[in-house]
Structure formats: C-alpha cells, structure tokens
Coordinates of C-alpha atoms in Angstrom, one line a residue:
X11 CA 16.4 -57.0 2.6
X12 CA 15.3 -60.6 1.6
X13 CA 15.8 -61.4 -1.9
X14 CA 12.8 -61.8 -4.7
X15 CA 11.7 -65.6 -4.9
X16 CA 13.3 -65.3 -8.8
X17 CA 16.5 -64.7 -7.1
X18 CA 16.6 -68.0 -6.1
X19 CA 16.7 -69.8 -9.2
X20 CA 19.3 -73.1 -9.9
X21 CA 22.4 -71.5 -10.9
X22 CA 23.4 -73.2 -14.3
X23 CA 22.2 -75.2 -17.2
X24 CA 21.5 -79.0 -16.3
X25 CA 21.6 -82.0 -19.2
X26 CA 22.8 -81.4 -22.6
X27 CA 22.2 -77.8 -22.0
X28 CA 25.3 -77.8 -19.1
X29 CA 27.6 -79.7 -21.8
X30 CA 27.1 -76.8 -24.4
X31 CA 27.9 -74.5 -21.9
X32 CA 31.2 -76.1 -20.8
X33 CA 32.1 -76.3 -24.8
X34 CA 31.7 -73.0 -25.0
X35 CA 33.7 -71.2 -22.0
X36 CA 36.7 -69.8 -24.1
X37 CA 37.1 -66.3 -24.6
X38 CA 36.6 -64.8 -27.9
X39 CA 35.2 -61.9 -29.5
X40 CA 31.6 -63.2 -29.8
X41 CA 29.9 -63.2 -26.0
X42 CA 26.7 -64.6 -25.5
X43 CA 25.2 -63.5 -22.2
X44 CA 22.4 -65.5 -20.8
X45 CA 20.4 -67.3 -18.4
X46 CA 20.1 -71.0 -19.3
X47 CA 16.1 -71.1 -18.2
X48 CA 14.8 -68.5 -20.4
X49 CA 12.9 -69.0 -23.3
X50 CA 13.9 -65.6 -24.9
X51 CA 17.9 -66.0 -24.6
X52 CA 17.3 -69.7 -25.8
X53 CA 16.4 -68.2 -29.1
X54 CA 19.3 -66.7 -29.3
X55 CA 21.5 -70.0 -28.3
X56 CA 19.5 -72.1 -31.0
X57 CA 20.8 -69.8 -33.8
X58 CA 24.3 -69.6 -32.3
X59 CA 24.3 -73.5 -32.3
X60 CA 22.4 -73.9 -36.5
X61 CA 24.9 -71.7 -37.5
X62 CA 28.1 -73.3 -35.8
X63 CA 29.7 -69.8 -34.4
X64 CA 32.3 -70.1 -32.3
X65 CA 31.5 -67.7 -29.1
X66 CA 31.2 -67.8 -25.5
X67 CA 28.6 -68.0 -22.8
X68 CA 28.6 -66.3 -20.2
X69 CA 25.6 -67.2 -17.5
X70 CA 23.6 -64.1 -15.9
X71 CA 21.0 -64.4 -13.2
X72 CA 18.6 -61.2 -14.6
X73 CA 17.2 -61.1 -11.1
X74 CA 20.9 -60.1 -9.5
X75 CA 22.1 -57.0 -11.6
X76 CA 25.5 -56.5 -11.0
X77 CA 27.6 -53.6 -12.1
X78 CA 29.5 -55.8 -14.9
X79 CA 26.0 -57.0 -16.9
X80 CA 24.4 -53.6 -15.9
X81 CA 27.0 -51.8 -18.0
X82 CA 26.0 -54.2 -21.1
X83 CA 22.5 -54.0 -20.7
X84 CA 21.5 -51.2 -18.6
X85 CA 18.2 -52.4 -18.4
X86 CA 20.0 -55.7 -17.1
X87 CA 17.6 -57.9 -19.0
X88 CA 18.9 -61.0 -21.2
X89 CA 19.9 -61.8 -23.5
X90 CA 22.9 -59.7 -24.8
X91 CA 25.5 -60.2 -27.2
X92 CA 28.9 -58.5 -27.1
X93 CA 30.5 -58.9 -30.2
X94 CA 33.9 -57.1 -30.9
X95 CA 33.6 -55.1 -27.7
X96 CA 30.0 -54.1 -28.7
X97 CA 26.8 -54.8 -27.1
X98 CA 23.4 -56.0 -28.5
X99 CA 20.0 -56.7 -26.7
X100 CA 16.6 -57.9 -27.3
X101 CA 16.3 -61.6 -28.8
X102 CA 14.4 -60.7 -32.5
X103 CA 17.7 -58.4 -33.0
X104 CA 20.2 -60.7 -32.2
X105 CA 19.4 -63.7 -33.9
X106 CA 19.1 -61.2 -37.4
X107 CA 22.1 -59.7 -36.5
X108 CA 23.8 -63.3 -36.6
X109 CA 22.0 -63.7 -39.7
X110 CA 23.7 -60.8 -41.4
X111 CA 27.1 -61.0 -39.9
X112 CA 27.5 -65.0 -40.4
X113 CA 25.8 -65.9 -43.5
X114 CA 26.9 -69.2 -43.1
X115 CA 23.8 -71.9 -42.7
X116 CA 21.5 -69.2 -43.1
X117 CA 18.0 -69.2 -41.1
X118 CA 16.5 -66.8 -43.3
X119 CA 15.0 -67.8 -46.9
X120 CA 17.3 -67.2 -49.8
X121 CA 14.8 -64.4 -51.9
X122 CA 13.4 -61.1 -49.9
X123 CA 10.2 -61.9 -50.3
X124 CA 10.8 -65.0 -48.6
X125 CA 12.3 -63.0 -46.0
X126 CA 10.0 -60.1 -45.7
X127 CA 7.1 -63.5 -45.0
X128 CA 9.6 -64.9 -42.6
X129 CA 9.2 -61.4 -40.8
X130 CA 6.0 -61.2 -41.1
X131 CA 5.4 -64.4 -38.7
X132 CA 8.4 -64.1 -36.5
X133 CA 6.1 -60.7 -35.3
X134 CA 3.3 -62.4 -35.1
X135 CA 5.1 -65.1 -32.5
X136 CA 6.0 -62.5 -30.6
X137 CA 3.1 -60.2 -30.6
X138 CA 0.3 -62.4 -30.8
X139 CA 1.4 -66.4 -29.5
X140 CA 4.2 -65.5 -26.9
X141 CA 1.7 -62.9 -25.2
X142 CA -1.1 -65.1 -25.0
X143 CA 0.9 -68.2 -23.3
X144 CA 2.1 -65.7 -20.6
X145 CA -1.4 -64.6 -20.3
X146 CA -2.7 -67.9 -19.8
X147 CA 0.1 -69.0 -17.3
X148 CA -0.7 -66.0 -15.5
X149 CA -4.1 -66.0 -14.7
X150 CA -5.4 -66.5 -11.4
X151 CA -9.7 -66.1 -12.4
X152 CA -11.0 -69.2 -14.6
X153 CA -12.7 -66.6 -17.1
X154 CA -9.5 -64.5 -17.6
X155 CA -7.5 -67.9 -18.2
X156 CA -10.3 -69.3 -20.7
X157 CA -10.7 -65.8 -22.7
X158 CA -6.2 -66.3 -22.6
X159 CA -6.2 -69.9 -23.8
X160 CA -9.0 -68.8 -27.3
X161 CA -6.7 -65.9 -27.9
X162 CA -3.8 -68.7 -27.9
X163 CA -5.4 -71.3 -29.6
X164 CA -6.7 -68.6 -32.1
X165 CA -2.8 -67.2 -32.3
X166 CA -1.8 -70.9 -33.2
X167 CA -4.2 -71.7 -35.6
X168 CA -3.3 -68.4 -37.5
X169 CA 0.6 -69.5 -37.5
X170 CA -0.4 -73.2 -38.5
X171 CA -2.5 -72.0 -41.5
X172 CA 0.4 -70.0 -42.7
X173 CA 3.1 -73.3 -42.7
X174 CA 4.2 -75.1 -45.4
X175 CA 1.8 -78.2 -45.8
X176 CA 4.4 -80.5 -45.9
X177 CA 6.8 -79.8 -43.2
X178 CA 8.0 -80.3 -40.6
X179 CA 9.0 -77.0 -40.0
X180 CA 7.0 -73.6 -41.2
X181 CA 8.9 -73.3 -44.7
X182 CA 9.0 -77.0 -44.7
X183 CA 12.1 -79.1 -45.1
X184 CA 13.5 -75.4 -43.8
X185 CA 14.6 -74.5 -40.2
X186 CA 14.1 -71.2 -40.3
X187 CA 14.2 -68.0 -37.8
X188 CA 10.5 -68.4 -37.5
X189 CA 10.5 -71.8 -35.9
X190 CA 13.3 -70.4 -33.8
X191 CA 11.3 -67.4 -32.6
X192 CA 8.3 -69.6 -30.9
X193 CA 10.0 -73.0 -30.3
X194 CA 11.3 -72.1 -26.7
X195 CA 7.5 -71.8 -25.3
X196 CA 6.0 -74.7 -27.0
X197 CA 9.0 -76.7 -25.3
X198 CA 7.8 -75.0 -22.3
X199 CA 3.9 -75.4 -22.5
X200 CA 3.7 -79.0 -21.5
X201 CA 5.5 -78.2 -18.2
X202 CA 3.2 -75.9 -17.4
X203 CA -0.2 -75.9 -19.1
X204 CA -1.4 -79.2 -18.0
X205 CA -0.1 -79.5 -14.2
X206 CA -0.7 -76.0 -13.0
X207 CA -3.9 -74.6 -15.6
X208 CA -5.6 -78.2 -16.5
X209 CA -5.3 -77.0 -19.8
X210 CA -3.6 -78.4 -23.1
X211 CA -2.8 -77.3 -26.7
X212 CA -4.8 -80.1 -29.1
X213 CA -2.1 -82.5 -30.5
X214 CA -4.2 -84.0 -33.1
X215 CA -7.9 -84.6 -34.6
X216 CA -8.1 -82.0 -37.2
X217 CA -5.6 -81.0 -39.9
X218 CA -4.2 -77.7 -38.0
X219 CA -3.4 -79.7 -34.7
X220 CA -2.3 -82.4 -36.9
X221 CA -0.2 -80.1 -38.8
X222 CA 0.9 -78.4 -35.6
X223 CA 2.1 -81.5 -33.5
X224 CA 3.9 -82.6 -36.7
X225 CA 5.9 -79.1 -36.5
X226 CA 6.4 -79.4 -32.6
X227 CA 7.8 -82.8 -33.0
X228 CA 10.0 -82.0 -35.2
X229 CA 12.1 -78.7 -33.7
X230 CA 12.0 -81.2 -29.8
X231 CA 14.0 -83.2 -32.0
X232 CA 16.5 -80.9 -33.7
X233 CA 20.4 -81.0 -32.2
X234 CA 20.6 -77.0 -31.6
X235 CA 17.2 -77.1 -29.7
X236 CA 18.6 -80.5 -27.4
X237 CA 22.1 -79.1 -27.3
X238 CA 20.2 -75.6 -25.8
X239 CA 17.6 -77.6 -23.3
X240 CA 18.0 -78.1 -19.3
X241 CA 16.2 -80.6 -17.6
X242 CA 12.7 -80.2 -17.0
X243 CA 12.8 -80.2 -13.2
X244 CA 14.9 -77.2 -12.7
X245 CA 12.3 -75.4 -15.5
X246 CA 9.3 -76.6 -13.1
X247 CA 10.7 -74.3 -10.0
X248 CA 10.6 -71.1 -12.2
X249 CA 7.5 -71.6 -14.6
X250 CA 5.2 -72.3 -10.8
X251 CA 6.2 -68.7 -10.3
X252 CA 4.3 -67.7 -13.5
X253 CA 1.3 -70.3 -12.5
X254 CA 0.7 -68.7 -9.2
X255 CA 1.6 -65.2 -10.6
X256 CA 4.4 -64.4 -8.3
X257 CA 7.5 -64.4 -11.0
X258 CA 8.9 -60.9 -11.3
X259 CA 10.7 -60.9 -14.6
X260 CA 9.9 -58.1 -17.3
X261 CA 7.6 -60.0 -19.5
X262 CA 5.5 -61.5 -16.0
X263 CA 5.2 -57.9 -15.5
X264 CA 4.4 -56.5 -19.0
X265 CA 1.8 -59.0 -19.4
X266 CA 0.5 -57.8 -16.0
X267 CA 0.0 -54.3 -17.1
X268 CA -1.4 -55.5 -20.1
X269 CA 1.7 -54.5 -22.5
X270 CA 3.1 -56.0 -25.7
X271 CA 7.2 -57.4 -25.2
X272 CA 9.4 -59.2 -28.1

C-alpha cells in the first residue's frame, strides 16, 4: 500500500529548532514526545523551554504509528509526555500539568482569579481562534472561506479586547499560558494565509490590530518560541496539504466533519 502524502514529511526539526533538539537527547525521567512541525506539540515545547526543565525529546511522525508511541498514546496523536514512567496527552493538559509539578517560572498568574481568567481564554483559543484558522486553510469554495476568515477575525478581535492595554503580551509585561496556547498558529498564518487563500490578518489601522500586531511581535521574538521554531520551508510542504485540503491529521479531519479539538 502507498503511504498517505503526510507520511512524507521532513524527518526532524531544521534551524534553532534542530539545536534544541540536540540539547535535549539525554535520558531522563521527563520525555517529551513530538513532531517538530506541529503547532499543538509546540505548545508544549514553549513551556518546557520558559520554565527551564530538564527533559528529553523524543521525535514522532503521527502519520507512522508504531507499536512503541502506540502504547503511549493509543490514539498515536502528539504530543505526549511520559514523566516518571507515566504518560500524558492532549496539549492544554500538559502544559498545566508542568505548571503544577514545576512551579518554577510559572506561566500562570499568581491569584486564582487570575487563573480562572487565564482559563477562560486559553478555551477560547482553542474553541473559537484555532478552529476558525483550520477552517479557513481548509476551504476549497470562496463563500465557505470568507464566512471562516469573519468567524476568525471575529475570534481575534474578541481575544484582543480582553488583553492587557499595555502589553505586549495578554497579561501585559506577563508571558503567560494564554499566549502560549495561540502563538504556534499566528507563527503559522503568514505561511499560509496570504500565498495559498489571498487572505491576511490586519496588522495595523485601528487600535485592535494595533494592539494585536504589538502582541504577535512580541511572542516571534521571545527565546522559548525561536528556540522551538523550524525553518519556514519545511513548514510550507505540510501547511499546502491543509490549503488544498488533502492533510490527514486529526484536527484536518475534525474540522472536516465540523467538530470542536483542543
């Protein structure tokens, strides 16, 4: 049987990406399994990096699910995060389990209602932002991929209004989980948006997209996010399988069937 297209991907992390990688190839008792190209393990990798953990990567192509990952992650998605001889899945609970077991350089604000806020929009990244970018990526009919790119604009907008006025980041002068959860796609969205859908987020011209380009600039700038970044050509060969709707993984397929992923 020929293999899916997504098999085909470049093997490993290129740039600064592939020199975190090699930094971090020592056993220990914290794994980090991932694939260096997706947004939703690179969540993951940006807290791992803020918070100075020692652990180790471990590369896994999602579209080859062999025995080894399986037994992890039955589901053989990534990310997932042995720690201890115990395995963890799904991005949103593995960057608050680091949270609670390494308090060091926390990513969460200090009081719980701080917290609970941070939550709050971290769901809304995933439920309302990320699901709108795949939909817009995905679509094939001009009136499907203009009623997508409102619904993300809308999403955005929503997200900016919440920030912190002054910045950069949503609680301000405070990286937090929340700019963790969404920073992966907007790092994504210029690679994709413009060449393949003709079609780009506003970077300036009113005080949301002024706020907004502000924020983005910022977190393209910050070490973990660099330190967790391939380069952009070997991004380009997967995200053209999501602009001519032929990429297989869960969330292409989710989005497909018109379902909600985190």
């Amino acid at each position: 049987m020929a293999p899916m297209p997504d098999e085909e991907i470049f093997p490993h992390a290129t740039g600064a990406a592939e020199k975190t990688v090699t930094a971090h190839q020592e056993p220990c008792d914290l794994v980090y399994h991932g694939s260096w190209f997706c947004p939703f393990v690179q969540r993951g990798w940006i807290a791992l990096q803020e918070k100075g953990i020692k652990y180790q990567w471990k590369e896994v192509n999602p579209y080859k699910k062999d025995k080894e990952y399986l037994a992890i992650n039955p589901k053989g998605l990534v990310p997932a995060l042995v720690h201890h001889g115990r395995p963890l899945n799904e991005s949103q609970v593995i960057v608050e389990y680091l949270e609670d077991v390494f308090p060091q350089h926390s990513l969460f604000p200090k009081d719980p209602f701080g917290k609970a806020i941070a939550r709050l929009w971290m769901d809304h990244v995933s439920k309302k932002i990320c699901p709108a970018f795949f939909r817009v990526i995905l679509a094939q009919e001009k009136p499907k991929q203009k009623e997508a790119e409102e619904e993300l604009l809308k999403a955005i907008t929503t997200f900016v209004e919440a920030m912190d006025e002054s910045g950069p980041y949503f609680f301000g002068s405070f990286f937090s989980l929340v700019d963790i959860m969404l920073t992966p796609w907007l790092l994504r969205q210029p690679l994709i948006l413009k060449e393949y859908k003709d079609f780009e987020i506003p970077s300036h011209g009113t005080k949301v997209w002024d706020r907004w380009s502000k924020w983005l600039e910022a977190v393209k700038q910050r070490p973990s996010v660099i330190e967790t970044t391939s380069e952009a050509e070997h991004y380009r060969q997967i995200l053209e399988r999501y602009a001519n709707n032929t990429a297989q993984s869960e969330a292409a397929r989710d989005t497909r069937a018109g379902k909600s992923f985190s």
